[in-house]
GROMACS .gro file of C-alpha atoms in nm:
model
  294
    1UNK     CA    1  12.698  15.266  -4.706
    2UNK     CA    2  13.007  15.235  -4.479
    3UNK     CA    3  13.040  14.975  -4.242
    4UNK     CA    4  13.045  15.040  -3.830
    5UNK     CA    5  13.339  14.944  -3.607
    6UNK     CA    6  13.245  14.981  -3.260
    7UNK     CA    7  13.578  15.042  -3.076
    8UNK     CA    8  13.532  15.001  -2.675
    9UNK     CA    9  13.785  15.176  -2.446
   10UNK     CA   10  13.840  15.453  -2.697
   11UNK     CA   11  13.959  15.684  -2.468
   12UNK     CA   12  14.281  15.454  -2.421
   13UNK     CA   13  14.574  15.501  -2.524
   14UNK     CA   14  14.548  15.238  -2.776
   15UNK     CA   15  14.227  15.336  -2.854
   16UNK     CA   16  14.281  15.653  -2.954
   17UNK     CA   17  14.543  15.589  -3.196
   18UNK     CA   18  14.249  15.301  -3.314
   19UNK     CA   19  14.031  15.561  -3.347
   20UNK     CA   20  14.284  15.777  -3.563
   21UNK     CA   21  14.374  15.463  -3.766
   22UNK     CA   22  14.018  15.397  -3.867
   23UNK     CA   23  13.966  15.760  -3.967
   24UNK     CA   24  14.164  15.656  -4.236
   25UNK     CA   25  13.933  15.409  -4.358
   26UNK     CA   26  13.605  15.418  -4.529
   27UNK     CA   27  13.399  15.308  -4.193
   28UNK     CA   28  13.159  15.449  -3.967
   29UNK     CA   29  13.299  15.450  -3.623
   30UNK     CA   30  13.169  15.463  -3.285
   31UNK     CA   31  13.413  15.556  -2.985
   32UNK     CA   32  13.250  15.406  -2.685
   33UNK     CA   33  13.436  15.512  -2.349
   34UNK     CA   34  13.361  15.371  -2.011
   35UNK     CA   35  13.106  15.652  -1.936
   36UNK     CA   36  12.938  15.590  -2.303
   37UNK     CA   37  12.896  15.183  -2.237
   38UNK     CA   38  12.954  14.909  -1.941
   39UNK     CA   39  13.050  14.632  -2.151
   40UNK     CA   40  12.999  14.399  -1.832
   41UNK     CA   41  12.574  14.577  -1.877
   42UNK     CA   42  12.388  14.334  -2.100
   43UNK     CA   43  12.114  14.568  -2.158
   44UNK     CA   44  12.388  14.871  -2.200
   45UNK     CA   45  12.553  14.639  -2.461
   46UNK     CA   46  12.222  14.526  -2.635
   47UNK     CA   47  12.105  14.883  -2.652
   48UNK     CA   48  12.422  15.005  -2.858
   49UNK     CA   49  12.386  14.676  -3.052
   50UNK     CA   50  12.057  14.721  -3.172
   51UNK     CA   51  12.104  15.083  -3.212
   52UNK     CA   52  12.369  15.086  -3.419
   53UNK     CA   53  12.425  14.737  -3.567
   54UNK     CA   54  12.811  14.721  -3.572
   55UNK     CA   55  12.980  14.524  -3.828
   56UNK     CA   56  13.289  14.478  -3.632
   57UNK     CA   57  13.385  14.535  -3.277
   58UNK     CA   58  13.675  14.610  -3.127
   59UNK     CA   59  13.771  14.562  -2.721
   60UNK     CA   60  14.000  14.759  -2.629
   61UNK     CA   61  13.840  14.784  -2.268
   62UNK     CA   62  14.086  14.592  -1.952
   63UNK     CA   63  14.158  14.668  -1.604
   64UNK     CA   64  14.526  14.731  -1.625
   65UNK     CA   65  14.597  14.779  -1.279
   66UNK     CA   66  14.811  14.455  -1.314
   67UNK     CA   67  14.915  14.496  -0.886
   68UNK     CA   68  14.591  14.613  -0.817
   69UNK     CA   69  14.415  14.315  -0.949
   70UNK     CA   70  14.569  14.069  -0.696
   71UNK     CA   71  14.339  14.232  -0.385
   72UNK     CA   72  14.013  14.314  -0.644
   73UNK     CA   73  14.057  14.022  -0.858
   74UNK     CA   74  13.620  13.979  -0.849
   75UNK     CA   75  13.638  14.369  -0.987
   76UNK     CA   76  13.949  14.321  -1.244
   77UNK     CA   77  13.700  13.987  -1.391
   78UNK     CA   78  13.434  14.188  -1.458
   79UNK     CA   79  13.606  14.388  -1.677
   80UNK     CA   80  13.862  14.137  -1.817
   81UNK     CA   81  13.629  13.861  -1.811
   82UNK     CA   82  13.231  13.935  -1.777
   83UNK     CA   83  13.268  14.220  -2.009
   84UNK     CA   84  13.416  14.037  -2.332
   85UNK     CA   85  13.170  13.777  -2.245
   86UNK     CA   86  12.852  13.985  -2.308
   87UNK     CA   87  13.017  14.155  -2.583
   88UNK     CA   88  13.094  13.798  -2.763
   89UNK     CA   89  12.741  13.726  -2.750
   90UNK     CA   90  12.586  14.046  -2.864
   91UNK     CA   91  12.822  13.971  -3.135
   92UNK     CA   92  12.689  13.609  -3.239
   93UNK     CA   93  12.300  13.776  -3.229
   94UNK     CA   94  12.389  14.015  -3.460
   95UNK     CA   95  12.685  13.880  -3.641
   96UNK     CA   96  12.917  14.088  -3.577
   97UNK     CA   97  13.344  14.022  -3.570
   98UNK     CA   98  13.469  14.073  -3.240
   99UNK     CA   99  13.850  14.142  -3.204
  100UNK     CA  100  13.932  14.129  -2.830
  101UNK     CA  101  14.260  14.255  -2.711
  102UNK     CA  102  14.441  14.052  -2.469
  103UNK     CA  103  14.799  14.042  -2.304
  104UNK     CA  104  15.130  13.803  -2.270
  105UNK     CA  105  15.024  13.730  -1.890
  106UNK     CA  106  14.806  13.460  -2.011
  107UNK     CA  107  15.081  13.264  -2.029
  108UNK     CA  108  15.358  13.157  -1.682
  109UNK     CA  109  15.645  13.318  -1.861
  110UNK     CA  110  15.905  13.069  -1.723
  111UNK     CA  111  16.008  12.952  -2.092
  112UNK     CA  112  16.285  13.060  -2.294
  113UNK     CA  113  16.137  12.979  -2.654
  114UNK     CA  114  15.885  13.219  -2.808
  115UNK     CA  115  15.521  13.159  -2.731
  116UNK     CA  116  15.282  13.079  -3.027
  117UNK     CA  117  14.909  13.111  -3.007
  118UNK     CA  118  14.838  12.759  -2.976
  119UNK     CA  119  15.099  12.759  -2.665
  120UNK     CA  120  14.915  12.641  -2.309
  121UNK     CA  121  14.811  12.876  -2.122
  122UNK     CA  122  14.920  12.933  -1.793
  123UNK     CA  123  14.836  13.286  -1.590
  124UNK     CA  124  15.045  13.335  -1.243
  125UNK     CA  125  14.917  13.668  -1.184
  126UNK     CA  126  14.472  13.768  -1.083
  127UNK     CA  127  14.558  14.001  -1.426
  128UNK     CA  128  14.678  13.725  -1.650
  129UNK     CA  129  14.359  13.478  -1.463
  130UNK     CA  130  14.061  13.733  -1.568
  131UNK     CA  131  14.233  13.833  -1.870
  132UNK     CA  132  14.222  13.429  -2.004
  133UNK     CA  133  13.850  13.455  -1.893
  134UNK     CA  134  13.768  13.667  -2.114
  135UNK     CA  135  13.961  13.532  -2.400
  136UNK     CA  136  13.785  13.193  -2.331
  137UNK     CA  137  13.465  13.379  -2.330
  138UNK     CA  138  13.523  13.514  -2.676
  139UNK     CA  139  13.668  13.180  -2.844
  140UNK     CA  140  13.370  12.973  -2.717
  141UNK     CA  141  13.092  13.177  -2.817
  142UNK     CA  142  13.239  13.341  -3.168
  143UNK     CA  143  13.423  13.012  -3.311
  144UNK     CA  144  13.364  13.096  -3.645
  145UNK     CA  145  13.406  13.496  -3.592
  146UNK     CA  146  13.581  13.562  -3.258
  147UNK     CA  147  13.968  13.669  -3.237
  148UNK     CA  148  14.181  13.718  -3.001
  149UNK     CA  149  14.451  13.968  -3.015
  150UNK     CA  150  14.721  13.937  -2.781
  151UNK     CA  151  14.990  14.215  -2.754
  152UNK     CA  152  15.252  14.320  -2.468
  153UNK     CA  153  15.461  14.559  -2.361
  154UNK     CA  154  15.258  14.850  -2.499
  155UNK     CA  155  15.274  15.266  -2.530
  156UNK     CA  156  15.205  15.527  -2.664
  157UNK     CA  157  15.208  15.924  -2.665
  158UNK     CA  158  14.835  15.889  -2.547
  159UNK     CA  159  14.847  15.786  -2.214
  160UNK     CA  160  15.121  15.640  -1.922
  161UNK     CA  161  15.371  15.409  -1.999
  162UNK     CA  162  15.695  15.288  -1.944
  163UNK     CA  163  15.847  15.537  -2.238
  164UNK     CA  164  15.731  15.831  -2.082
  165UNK     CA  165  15.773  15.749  -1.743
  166UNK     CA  166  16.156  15.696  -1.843
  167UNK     CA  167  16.154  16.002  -2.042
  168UNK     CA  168  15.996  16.234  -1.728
  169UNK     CA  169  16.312  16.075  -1.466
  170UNK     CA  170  16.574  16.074  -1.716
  171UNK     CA  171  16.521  16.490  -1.652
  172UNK     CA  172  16.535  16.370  -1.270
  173UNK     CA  173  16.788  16.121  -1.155
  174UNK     CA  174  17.142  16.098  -1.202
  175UNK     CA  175  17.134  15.740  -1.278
  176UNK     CA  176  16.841  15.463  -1.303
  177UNK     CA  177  16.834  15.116  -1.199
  178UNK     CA  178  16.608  14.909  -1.433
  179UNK     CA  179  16.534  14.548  -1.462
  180UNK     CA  180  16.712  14.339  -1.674
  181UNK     CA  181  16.539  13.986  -1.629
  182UNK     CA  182  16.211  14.003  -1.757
  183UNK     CA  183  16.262  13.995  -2.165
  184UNK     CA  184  15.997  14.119  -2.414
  185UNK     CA  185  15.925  14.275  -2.684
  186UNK     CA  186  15.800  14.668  -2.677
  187UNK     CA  187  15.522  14.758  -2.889
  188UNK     CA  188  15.356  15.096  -3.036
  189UNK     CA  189  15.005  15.129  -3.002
  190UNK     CA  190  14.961  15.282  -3.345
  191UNK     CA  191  15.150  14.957  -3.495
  192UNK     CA  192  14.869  14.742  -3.354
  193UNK     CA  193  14.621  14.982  -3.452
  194UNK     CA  194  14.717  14.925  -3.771
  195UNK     CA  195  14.746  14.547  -3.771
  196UNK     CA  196  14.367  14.549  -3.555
  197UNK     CA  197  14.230  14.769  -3.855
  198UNK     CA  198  14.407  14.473  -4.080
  199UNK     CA  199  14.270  14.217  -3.928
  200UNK     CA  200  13.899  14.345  -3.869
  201UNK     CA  201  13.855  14.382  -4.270
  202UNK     CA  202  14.012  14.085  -4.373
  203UNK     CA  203  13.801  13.917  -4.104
  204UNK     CA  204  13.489  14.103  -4.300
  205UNK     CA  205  13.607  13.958  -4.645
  206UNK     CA  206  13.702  13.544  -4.516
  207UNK     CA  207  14.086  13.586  -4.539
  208UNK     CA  208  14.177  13.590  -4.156
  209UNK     CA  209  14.069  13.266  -4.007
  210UNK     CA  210  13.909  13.290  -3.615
  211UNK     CA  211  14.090  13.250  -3.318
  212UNK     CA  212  14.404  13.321  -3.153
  213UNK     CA  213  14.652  13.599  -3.306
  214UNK     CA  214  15.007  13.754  -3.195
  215UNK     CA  215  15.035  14.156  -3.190
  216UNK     CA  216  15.401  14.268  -3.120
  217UNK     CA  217  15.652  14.437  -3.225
  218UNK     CA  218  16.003  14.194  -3.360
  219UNK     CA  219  16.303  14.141  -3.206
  220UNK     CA  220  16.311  14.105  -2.775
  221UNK     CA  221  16.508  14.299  -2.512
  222UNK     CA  222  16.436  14.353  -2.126
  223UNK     CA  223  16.327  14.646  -1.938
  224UNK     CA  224  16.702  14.767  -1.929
  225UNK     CA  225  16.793  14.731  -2.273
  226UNK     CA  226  16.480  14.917  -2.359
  227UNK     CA  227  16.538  15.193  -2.135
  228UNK     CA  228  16.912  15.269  -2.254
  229UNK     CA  229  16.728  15.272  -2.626
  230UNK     CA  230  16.527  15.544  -2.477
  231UNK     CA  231  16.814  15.715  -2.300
  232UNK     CA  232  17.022  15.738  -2.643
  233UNK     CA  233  16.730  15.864  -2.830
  234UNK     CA  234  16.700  16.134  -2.564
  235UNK     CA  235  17.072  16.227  -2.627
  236UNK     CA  236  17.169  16.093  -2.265
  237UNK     CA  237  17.429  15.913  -2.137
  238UNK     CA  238  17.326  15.496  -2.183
  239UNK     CA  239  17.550  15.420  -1.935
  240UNK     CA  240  17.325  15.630  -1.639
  241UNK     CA  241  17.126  15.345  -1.702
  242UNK     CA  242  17.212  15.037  -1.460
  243UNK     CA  243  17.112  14.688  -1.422
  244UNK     CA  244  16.941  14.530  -1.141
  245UNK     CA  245  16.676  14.196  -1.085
  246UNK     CA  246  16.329  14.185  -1.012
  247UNK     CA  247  16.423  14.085  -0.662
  248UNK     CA  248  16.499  14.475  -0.623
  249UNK     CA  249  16.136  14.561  -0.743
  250UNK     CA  250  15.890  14.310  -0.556
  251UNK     CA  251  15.523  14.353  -0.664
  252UNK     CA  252  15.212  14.264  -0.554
  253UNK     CA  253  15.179  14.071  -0.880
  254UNK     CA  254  15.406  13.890  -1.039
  255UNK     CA  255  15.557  13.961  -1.343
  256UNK     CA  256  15.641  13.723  -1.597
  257UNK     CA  257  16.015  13.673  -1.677
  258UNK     CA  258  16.002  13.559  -2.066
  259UNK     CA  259  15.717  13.759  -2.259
  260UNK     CA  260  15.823  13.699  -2.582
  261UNK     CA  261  15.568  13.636  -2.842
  262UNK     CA  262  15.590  13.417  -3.219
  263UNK     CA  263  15.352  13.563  -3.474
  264UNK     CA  264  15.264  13.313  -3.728
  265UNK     CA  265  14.896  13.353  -3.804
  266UNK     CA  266  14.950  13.737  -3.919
  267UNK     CA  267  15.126  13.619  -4.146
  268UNK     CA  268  14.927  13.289  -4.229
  269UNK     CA  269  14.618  13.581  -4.296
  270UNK     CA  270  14.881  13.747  -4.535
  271UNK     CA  271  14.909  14.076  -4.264
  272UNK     CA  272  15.289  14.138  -4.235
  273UNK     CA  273  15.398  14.138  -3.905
  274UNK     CA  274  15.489  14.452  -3.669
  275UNK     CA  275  15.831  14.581  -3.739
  276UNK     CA  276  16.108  14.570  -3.502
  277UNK     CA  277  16.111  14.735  -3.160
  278UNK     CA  278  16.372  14.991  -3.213
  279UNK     CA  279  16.264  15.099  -3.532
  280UNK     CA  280  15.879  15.174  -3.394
  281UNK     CA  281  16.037  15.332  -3.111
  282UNK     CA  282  16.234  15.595  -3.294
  283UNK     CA  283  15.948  15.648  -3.542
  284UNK     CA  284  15.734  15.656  -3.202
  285UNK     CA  285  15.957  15.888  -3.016
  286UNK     CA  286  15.896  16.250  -3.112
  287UNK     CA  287  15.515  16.229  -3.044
  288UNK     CA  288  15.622  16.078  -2.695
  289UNK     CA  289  15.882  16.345  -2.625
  290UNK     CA  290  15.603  16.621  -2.700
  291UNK     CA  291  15.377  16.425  -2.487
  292UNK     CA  292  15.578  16.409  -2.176
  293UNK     CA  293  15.819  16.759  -2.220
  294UNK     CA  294  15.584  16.992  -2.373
   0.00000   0.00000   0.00000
């Protein structure tokens, strides 16, 4: 008999390449949307628990309205914070692995050396604040069985992004100003699907020890540099692609200037790490062209 991965926010767009990863594997897996369970619902979550009895699950579940959590931060911790919380301890009653996804905003991102997962914490953003919540959450109650997966950057052909958003005005505007002070490292959902798939069964057989773990893609670059990667993929002109600050883009929240992540513990659990940015991104690009020029 298979075991059962219970992946929340399958509907995602890193869930659904989660969902297409495990299909791969010998598992039984449940795809729980937002409609299907309210993580933040004890009963909700006990229901599906005793229902089902999942081996491992993983939360891919967040508010991600990064600017929108800065005027319904109590709404954005319910998600990012309450929800994890009653999923951690549905977890330790039935002893179940819990891999919780989490993002570089924990951290101030005022540093100029790579942050490992035992680096403080620091969030300067209502995003980054709930987001540690419900990291904390998870570490506390699953010591021995509770990881934390934190990634940055992300997309994917299955929902918005920065890729396809840069994709869609390239056909639009003449020439694009994009930041070029805010450095980190762009990731593809379906690499860390791969490395949460990883993870979750060597959590199952004792090689991955609890706790803290890195999920992005090598190498660094800034908004900028990323975007003229995109625009020579496309066949465009690089050079339509201009430099400005984050002065010329003020947000409600603040983004973090240095979101480069180290990634020792992959390795440590003897999971090689994500490969480098551009090559994901040109293995990642045809599904995104087809997604966003049908």
């Amino acid at each position: 008999m298979s075991r059962v991965w219970l992946v929340t926010g399958a509907a995602g767009m890193l869930g659904q390449d989660l969902m297409a990863a495990l299909a791969r594997e010998d598992v039984t897996v449940l795809a729980a949307n937002r409609t299907v369970l309210d993580i933040a619902d004890p009963a909700r979550v006990r229901e599906m628990f005793t229902g089902h009895r999942p081996a491992v699950v993983v939360n891919c579940a967040a508010w991600t309205a990064v600017d929108d959590a800065e005027s319904q931060e109590e709404a954005a911790l319910r998600v990012n914070g309450t929800g994890p919380a009653v999923l951690a301890e549905a977890c330790r009653e039935h002893g179940a692995v819990l891999l919780h996804v989490s993002t570089d905003y924990v951290f101030a991102g005022d540093g100029g050396q790579p942050y490992g997962e035992d680096a403080p914490t620091g969030p300067r953003s209502a995003y980054g604040r709930t987001k540690l919540a419900g990291e904390r959450a998870v570490l506390e109650t699953l010591p021995d069985t509770g990881y934390v997966v934190r990634t940055a950057w992300l997309y994917g052909a299955g929902g918005g992004n920065f890729v396809r958003t840069m994709i869609r005005l390239e056909g639009v505007k003449e020439t694009l100003d994009v930041v070029d002070d805010q450095r980190g490292q762009p990731t593809w959902t379906v690499d860390l699907a791969g490395r949460l798939v990883r993870l979750g069964q060597a959590a199952l057989d004792g090689t991955a020890p609890a706790g803290v773990y890195h999920a992005t893609s090598g190498g660094e670059t800034t908004w900028f540099g990323f975007t003229r990667e995109i625009f020579r993929l496309l066949g465009a002109d690089p050079a339509r692609v201009r430099p400005t600050t984050s002065g010329a883009f003020v947000r409600p929240a603040p983004r973090p200037a240095f979101s480069v992540l180290a990634q020792s513990r992959f390795a440590a659990a003897g999971i090689e790490p994500i490969q480098d940015w551009r090559t994901a991104l040109g293995q990642a690009f045809p599904a995104l062209l087809a997604a966003e020029r049908p």
